[in-house]
Short mmCIF file of C-alpha atoms in Angstrom, two decimals:
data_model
loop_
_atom_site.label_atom_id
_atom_site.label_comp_id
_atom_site.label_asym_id
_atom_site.label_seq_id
_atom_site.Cartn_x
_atom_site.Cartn_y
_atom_site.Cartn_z
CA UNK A 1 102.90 104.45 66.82
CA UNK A 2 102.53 108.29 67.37
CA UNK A 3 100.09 110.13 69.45
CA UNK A 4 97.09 111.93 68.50
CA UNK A 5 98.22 115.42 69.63
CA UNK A 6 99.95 117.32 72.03
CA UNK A 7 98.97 116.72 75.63
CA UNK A 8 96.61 113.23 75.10
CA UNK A 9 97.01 109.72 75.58
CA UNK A 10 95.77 107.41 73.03
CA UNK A 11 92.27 106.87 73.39
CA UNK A 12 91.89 109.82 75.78
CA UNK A 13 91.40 112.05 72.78
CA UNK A 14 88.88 114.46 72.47
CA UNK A 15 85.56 113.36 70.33
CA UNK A 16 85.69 113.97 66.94
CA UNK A 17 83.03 114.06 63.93
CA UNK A 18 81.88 110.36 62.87
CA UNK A 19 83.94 109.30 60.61
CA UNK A 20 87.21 111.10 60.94
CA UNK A 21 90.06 108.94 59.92
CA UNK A 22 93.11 108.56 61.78
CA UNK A 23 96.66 107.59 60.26
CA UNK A 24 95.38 104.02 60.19
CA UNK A 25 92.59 104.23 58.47
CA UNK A 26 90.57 103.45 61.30
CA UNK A 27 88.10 106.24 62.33
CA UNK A 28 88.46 108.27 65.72
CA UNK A 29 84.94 107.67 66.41
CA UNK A 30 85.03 103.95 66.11
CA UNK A 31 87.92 103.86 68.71
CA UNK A 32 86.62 106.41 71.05
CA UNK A 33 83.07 104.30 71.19
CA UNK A 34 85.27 101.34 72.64
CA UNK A 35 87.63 103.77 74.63
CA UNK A 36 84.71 104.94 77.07
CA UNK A 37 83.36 107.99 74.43
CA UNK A 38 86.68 109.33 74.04
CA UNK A 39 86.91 111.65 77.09
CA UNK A 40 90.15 113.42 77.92
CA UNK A 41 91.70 112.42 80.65
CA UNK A 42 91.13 115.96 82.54
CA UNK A 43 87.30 116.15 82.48
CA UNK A 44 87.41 112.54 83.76
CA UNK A 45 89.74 113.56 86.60
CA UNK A 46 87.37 116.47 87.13
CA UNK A 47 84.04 113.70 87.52
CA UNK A 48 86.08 111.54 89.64
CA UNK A 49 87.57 114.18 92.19
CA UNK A 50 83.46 115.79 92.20
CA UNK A 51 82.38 112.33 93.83
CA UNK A 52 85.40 111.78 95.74
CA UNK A 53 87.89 114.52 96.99
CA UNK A 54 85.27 115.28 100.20
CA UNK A 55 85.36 111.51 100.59
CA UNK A 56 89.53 111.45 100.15
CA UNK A 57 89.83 114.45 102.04
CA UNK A 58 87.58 112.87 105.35
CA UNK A 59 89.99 109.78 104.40
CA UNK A 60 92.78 112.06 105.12
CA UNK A 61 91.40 113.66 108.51
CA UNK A 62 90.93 109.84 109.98
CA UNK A 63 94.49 109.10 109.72
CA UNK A 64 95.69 112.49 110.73
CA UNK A 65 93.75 111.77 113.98
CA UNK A 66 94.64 108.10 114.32
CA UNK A 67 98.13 108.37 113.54
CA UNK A 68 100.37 105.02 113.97
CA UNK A 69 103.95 104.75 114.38
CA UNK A 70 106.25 102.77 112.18
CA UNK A 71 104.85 98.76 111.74
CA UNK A 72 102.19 99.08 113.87
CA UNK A 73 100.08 100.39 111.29
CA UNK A 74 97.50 98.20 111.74
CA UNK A 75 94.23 100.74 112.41
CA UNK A 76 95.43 102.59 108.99
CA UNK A 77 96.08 99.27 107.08
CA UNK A 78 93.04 97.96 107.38
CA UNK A 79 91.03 101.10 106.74
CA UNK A 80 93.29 101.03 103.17
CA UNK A 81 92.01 97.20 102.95
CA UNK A 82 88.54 98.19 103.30
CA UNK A 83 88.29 100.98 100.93
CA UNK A 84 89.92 99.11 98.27
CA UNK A 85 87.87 95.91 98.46
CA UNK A 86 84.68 98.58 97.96
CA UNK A 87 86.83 99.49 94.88
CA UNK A 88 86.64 95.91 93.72
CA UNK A 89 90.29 95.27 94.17
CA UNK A 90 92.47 92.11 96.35
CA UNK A 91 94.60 94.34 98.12
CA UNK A 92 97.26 91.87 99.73
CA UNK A 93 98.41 92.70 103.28
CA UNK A 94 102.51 92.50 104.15
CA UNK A 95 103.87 89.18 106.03
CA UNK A 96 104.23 91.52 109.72
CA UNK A 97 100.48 92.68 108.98
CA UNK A 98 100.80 96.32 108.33
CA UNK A 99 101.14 97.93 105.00
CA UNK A 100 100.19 96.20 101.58
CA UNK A 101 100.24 96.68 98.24
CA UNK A 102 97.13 95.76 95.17
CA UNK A 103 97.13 95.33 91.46
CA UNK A 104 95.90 96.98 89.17
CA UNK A 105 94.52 95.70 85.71
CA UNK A 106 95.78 92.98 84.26
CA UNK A 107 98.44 90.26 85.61
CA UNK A 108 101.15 90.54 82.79
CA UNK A 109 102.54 93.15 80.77
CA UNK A 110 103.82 96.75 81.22
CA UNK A 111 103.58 97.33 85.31
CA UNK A 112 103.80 100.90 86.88
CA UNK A 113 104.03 101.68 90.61
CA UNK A 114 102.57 104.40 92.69
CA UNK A 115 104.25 104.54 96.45
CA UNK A 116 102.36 106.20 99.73
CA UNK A 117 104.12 106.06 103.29
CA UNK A 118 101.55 105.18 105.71
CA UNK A 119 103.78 105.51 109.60
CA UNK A 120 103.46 108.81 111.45
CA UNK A 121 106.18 110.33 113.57
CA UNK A 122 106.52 110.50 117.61
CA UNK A 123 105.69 114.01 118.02
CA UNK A 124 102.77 115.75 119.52
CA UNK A 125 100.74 117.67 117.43
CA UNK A 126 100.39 121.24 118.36
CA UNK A 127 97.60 122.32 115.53
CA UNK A 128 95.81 124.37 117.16
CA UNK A 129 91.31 124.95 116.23
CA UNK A 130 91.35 122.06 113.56
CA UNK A 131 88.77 118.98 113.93
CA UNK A 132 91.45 116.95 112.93
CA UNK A 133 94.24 117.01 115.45
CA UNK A 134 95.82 113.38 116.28
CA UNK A 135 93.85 111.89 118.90
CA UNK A 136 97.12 109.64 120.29
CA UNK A 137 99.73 111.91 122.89
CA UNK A 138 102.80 112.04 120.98
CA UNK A 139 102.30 110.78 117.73
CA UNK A 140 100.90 112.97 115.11
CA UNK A 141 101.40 112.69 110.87
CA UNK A 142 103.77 115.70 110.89
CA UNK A 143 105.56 114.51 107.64
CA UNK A 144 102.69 114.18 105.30
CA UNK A 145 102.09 110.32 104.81
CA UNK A 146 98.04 110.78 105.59
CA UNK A 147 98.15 112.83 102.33
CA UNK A 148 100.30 110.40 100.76
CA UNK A 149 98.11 107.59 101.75
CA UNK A 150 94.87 109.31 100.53
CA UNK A 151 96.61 110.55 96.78
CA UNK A 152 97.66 107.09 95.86
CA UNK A 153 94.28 105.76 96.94
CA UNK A 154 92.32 108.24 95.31
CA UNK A 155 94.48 107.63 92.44
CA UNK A 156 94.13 103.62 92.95
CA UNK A 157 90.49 104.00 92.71
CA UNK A 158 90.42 106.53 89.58
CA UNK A 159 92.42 104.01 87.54
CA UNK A 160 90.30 100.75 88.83
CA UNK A 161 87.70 102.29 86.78
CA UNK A 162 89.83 103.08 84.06
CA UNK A 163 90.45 99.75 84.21
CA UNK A 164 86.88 98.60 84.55
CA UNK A 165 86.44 100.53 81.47
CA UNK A 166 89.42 99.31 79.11
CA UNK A 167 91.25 102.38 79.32
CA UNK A 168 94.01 101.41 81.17
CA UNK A 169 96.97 99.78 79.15
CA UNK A 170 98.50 98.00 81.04
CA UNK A 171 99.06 97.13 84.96
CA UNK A 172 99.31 99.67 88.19
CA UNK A 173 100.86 98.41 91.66
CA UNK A 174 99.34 100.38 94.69
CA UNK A 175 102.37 100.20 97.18
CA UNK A 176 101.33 101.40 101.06
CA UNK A 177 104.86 100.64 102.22
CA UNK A 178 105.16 100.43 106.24
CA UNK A 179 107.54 102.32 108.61
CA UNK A 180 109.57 104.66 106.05
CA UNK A 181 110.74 106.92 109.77
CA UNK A 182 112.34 104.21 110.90
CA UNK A 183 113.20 103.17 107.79
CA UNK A 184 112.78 99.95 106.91
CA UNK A 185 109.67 99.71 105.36
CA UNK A 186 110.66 99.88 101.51
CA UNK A 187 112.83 96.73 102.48
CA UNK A 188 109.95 94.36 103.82
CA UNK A 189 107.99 95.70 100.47
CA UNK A 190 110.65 94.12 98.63
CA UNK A 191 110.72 91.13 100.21
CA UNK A 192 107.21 90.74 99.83
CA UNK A 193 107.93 90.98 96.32
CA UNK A 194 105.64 94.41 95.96
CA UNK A 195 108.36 95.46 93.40
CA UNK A 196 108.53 92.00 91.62
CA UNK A 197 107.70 92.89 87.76
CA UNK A 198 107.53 96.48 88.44
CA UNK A 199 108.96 98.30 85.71
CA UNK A 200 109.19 101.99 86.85
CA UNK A 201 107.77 103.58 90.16
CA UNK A 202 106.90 106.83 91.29
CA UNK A 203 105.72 108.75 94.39
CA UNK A 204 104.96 111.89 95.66
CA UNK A 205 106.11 114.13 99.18
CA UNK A 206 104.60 116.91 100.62
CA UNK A 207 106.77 119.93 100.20
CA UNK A 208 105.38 122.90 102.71
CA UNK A 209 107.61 125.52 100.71
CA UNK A 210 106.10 124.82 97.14
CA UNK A 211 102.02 126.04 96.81
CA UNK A 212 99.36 124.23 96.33
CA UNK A 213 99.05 123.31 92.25
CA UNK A 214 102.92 123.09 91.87
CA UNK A 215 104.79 119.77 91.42
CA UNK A 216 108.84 120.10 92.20
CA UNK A 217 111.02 118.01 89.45
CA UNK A 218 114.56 117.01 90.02
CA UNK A 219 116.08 114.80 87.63
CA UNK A 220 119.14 112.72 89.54
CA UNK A 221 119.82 112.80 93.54
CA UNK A 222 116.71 114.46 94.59
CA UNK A 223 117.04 113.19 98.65
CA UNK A 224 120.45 111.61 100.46
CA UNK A 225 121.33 109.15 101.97
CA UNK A 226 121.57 108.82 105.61
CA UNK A 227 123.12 106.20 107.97
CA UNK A 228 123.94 106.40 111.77
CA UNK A 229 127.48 105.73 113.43
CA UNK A 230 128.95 105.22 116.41
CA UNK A 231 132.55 105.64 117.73
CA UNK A 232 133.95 104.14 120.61
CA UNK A 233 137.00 105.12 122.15
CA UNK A 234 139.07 103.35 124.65
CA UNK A 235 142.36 103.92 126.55
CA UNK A 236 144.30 102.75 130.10
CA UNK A 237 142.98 106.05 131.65
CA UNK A 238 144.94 108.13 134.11
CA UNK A 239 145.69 111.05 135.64
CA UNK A 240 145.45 114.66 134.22
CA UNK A 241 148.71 115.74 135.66
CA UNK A 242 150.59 112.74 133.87
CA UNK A 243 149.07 112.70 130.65
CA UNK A 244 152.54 111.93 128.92
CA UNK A 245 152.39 108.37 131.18
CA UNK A 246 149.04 107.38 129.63
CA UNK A 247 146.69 107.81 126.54
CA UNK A 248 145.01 111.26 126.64
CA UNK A 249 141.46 109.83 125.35
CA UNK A 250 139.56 112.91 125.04
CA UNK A 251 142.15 114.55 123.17
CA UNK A 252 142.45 111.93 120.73
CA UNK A 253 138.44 111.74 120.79
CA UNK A 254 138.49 115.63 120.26
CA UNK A 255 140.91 114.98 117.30
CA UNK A 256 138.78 112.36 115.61
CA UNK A 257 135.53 114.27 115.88
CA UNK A 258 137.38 116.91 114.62
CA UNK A 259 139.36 115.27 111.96
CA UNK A 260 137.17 112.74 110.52
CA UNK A 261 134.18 115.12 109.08
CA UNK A 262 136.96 116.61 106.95
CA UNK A 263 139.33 114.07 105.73
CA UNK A 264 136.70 112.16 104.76
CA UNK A 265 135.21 114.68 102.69
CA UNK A 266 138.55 114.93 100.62
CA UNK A 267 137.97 111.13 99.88
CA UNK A 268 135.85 111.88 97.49
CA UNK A 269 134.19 113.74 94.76
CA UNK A 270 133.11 117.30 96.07
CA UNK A 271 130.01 116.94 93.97
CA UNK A 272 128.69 114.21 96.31
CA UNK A 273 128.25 116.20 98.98
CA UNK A 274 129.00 113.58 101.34
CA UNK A 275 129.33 114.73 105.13
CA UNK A 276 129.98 113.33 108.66
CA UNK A 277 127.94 115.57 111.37
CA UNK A 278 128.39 114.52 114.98
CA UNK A 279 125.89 114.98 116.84
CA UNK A 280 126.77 113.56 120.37
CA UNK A 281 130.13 113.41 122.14
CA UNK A 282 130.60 111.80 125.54
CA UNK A 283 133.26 110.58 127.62
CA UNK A 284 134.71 111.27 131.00
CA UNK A 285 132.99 112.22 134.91
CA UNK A 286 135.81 114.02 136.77
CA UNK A 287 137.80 117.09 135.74
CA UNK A 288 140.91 115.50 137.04
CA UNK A 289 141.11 111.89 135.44
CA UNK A 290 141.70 110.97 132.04
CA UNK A 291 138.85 108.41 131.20
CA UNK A 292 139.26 105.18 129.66
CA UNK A 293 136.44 105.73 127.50
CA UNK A 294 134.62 107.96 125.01
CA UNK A 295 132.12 107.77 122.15
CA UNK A 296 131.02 109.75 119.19
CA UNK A 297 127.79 109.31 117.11
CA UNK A 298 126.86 110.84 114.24
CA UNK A 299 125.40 111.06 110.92
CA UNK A 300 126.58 110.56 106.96
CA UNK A 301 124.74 111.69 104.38
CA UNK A 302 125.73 111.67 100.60
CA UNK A 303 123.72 112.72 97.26
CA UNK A 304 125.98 109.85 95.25
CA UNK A 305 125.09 106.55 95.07
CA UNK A 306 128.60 105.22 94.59
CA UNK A 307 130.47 107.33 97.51
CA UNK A 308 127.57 106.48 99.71
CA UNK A 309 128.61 102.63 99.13
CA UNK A 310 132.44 103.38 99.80
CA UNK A 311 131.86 105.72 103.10
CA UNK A 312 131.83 102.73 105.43
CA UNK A 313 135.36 101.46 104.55
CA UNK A 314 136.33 104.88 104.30
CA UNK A 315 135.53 106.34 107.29
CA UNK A 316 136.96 102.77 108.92
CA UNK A 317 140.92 103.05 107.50
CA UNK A 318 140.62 107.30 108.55
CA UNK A 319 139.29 106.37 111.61
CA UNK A 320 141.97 103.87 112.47
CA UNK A 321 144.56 106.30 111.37
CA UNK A 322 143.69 109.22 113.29
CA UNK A 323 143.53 106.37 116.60
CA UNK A 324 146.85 105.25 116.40
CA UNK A 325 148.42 108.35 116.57
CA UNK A 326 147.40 108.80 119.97
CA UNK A 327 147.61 105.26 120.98
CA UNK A 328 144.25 105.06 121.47
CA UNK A 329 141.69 101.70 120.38
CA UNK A 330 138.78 102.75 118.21
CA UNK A 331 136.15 100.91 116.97
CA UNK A 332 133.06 101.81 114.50
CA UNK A 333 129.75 100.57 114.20
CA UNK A 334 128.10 101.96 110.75
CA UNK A 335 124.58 101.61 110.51
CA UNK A 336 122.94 101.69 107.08
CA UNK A 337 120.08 104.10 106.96
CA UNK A 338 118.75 104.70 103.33
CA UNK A 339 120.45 105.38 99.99
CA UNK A 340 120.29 108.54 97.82
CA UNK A 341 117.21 108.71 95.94
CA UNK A 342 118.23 108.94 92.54
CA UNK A 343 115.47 110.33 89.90
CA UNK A 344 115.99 108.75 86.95
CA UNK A 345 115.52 111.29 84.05
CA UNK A 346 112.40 109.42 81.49
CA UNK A 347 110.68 109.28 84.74
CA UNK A 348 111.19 112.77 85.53
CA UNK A 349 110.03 113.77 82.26
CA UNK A 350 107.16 111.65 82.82
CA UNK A 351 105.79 113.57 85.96
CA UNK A 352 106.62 116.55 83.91
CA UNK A 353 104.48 115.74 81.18
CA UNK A 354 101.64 114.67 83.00
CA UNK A 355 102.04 118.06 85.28
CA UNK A 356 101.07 119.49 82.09
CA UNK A 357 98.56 117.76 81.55
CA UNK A 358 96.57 118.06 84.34
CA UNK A 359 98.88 121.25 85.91
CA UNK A 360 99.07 123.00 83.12
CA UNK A 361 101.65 124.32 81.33
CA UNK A 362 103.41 126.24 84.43
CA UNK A 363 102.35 123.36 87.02
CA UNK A 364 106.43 121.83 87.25
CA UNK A 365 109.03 123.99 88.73
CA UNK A 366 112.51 123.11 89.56
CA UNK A 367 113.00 122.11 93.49
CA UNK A 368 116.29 121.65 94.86
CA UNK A 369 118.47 118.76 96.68
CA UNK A 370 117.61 117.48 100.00
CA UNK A 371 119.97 116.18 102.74
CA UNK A 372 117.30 114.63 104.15
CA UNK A 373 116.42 110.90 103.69
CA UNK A 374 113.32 109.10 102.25
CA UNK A 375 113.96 105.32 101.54
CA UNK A 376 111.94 105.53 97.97
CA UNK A 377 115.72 105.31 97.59
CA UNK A 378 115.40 101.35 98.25
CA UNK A 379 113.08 101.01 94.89
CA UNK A 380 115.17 103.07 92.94
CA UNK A 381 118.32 101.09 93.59
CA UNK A 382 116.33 98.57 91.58
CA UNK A 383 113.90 99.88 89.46
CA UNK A 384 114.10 103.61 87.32
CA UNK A 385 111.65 105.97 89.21
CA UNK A 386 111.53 108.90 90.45
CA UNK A 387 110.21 111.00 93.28
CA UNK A 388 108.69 114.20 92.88
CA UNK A 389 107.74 117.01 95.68
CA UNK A 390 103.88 118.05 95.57
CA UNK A 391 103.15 121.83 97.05
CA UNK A 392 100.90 121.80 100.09
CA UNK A 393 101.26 125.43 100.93
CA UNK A 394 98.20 127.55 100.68
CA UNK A 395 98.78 130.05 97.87
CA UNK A 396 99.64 133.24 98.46
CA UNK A 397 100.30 132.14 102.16
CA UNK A 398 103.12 133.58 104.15
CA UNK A 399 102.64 130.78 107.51
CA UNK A 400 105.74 128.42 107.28
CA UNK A 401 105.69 125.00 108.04
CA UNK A 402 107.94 122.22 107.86
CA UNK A 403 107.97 118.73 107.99
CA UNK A 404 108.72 116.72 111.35
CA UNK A 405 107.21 120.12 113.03
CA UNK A 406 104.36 119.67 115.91
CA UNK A 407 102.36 122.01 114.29
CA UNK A 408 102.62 121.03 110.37
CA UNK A 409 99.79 121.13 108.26
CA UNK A 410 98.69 121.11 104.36
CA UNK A 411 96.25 122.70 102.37
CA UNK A 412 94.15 119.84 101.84
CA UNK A 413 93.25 120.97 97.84
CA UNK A 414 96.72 119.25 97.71
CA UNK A 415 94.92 115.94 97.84
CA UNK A 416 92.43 116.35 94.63
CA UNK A 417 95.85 118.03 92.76
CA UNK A 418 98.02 114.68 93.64
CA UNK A 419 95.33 112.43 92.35
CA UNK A 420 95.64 114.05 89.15
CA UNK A 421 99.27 113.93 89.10
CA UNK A 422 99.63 110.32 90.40
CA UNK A 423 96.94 109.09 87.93
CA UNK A 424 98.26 110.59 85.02
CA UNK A 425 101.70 110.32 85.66
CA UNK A 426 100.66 106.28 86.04
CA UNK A 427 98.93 106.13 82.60
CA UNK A 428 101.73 108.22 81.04
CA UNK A 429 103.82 105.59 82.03
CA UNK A 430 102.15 102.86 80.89
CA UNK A 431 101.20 104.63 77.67
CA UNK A 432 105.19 104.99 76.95
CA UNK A 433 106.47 101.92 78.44
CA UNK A 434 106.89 99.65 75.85
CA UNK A 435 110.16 97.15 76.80
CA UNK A 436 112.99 97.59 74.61
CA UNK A 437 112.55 95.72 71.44
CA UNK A 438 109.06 96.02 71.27
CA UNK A 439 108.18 97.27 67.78
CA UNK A 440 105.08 99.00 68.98
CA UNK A 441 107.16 101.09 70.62
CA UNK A 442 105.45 104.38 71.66
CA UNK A 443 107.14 107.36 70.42
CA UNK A 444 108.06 110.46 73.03
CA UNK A 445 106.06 111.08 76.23
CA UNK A 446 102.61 110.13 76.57
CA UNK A 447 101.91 113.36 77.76
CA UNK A 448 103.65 115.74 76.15
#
């Protein structure tokens, strides 16, 4: 099966004459009459985002001033409900009652996922003369999810009319996954089977350094992983003048914090960029006494999916090595965070191709690696995906935010630009996602 042109989807061709003939004999008009008059996907986007990007955008502003921390979403779960039961869709709401996720189309065949974050962060918002500012003392939506939230329901209700129409071949998962800050989240949407016959997933993150109408592509480790530990220390303790008659803890806690960061880096591949960052170190009252206990916690992140599943047992045997030495006890405790989220390359090239589509040619630039964590990771230990970075920055702007700042803020066209991406990335997927074997197999991207 081959596609009609550069640039369309099958039966999102432009109209042709009556009668036109296509490579099956069948004629273009014929299959655009049952294809909703063969619009292209763009001037449908266009129709859509004229009734509903003021209505998406006031979506937006709600949650930005009734943000909710991490599972106890309930306020901005059942304002998601709502809007998608007007859509005509059974949205299904997560065992602990926040977050959800809702079909798409029909039950079997081909099934593509769209992720939003709906949690905010505890921080007070420090915006300054916008309508808008959170409403609740130190929690504000400084990383983004209210946009998130809005795109993938803007997008959710685009391709329920697709759908509604017959244009949409094959099935789209909605996924409004709980309490990624703390993180945890992607795990309960598992376990509520959201990803259960999912074949590929995508989702989209604010990115204040990229402008408004730009969508940032990675293809492998876009985001790290990022897990918590804690060292703890313990000796006889003693006196500073007879150090030699004891176990000098801080010294040997000195030497591991010290130590550990780069022995374990030498464990493995440079290229994974995995690193140990303390960032608290405690032990000890008195200048004169040797304590008989100290801790150490810190961070690891790692851009490789394999090192980030050794670094536990690694940083255990160092740890333990660098202890004895001084005849000191050490214990870890190594909490998992997230994994590396790891962009599968078809599904990169699938956001690329739909960028084009609906970016134009020019609308996907290259973004770099982040240190930072995002547990989309969990899905993509499962399922190819990928996650791609969507500009928010007013063009030509010189203001810099950040994320997980007080006083961050988007440039809410960003909304109207990731409906178009998340829709047509969505149908580009389904449009190439024949399962292996299947002789209808659909040639190249969808979007090309």
């Amino acid at each position: 099966m081959s596609y009609p042109g550069p640039g369309v989807m099958p039966g999102l061709e432009p109209p042709t004459a009556p009668g036109a003939a296509d490579d099956d004999g069948d004629t273009k008009a014929a299959r655009a009459a049952g294809l909703g008059g063969g619009a292209a996907l763009q001037p449908q986007l266009d129709a859509f985002l004229a009734r509903h990007e003021d209505e998406l955008i006031g979506f937006r502003r709600d949650l930005h001033m009734h943000p909710e921390l991490g599972y106890a979403e309930y306020r901005t779960t059942g304002r998601i409900v709502e809007r998608l039961k007007e859509a005509g869709l059974n949205p299904q709401v997560l065992p602990r009652g926040t977050g959800l996720f809702c079909d798409i189309g029909p039950e079997d065949g081909y099934t593509v996922a769209l992720r939003a974050d709906i949690d905010a962060l505890p921080l007070q918002d420090e915006k300054e003369g916008v309508p808008y500012r959170s409403t609740v003392p130190g929690v504000a939506h400084a990383c983004g999810h209210d946009v998130h939230t809005a795109m993938v329901l803007g997008a959710g209700m685009f391709l329920a009319q697709q759908a509604e129409a017959g244009l949409l071949p094959g099935r789209v998962r909605l996924l409004f996954q709980p309490a990624e800050e703390t993180p945890g989240g992607a795990l309960d949407v598992m376990a509520a089977g959201g990803i259960c016959g999912v074949d590929r997933a995508f989702a989209l993150h604010c990115d204040p350094r990229i402008e408004v109408g730009e969508l940032g592509l990675r293809t492998g480790a876009i985001t790290a992983a990022c897990d918590k530990v804690y060292v703890k220390v313990t000796g006889p303790g003693g006196h500073t003048a007879r150090p030699h008659l004891t176990a000098d803890l801080v010294y040997a806690l000195a030497k591991i914090v010290t130590e550990l960061p780069s022995a374990l880096s030498r464990r493995v591949d440079p290229r994974s960029s995995l690193s140990l960052v303390w960032g608290r170190v405690s032990a000890g009252s008195v200048a004169n006494a040797i304590p008989d206990d100290g801790i150490a916690e810190g961070t690891v992140r790692c851009l490789d999916d394999e090192a980030w599943h050794r670094a536990p047992e690694m940083m255990k045997s160092l740890l333990q090595s660098v202890a004895s030495a001084y005849d000191v006890e050490a214990s870890l405790e190594y909490v998992r965070g997230v994994p590396p989220t790891v962009n599968e390359a078809t599904s990169v090239q699938m956001f690329r191709d739909a960028a084009a589509q609906v970016l134009g040619e020019d609308g996907a630039v290259p973004t770099p690696q982040s240190l930072g964590g995002e547990d989309f990771g969990w899905y993509l230990e499962s399922i190819p995906g990928a996650l791609a970075r969507l500009g928010v920055r007013a063009p030509g702007s010189t203001k810099e935010y950040d994320l997980h700042r007080g006083d961050f803020d988007v440039d809410e066209d960003c909304v109207g630009v990731g409906v178009r991406v998340l829709a047509a990335t969505a149908l580009t997927a389904l449009w190439d996602g024949a399962r292996p074997g299947d002789p209808e197999a659909v040639e190249g991207a969808a979007l090309a």
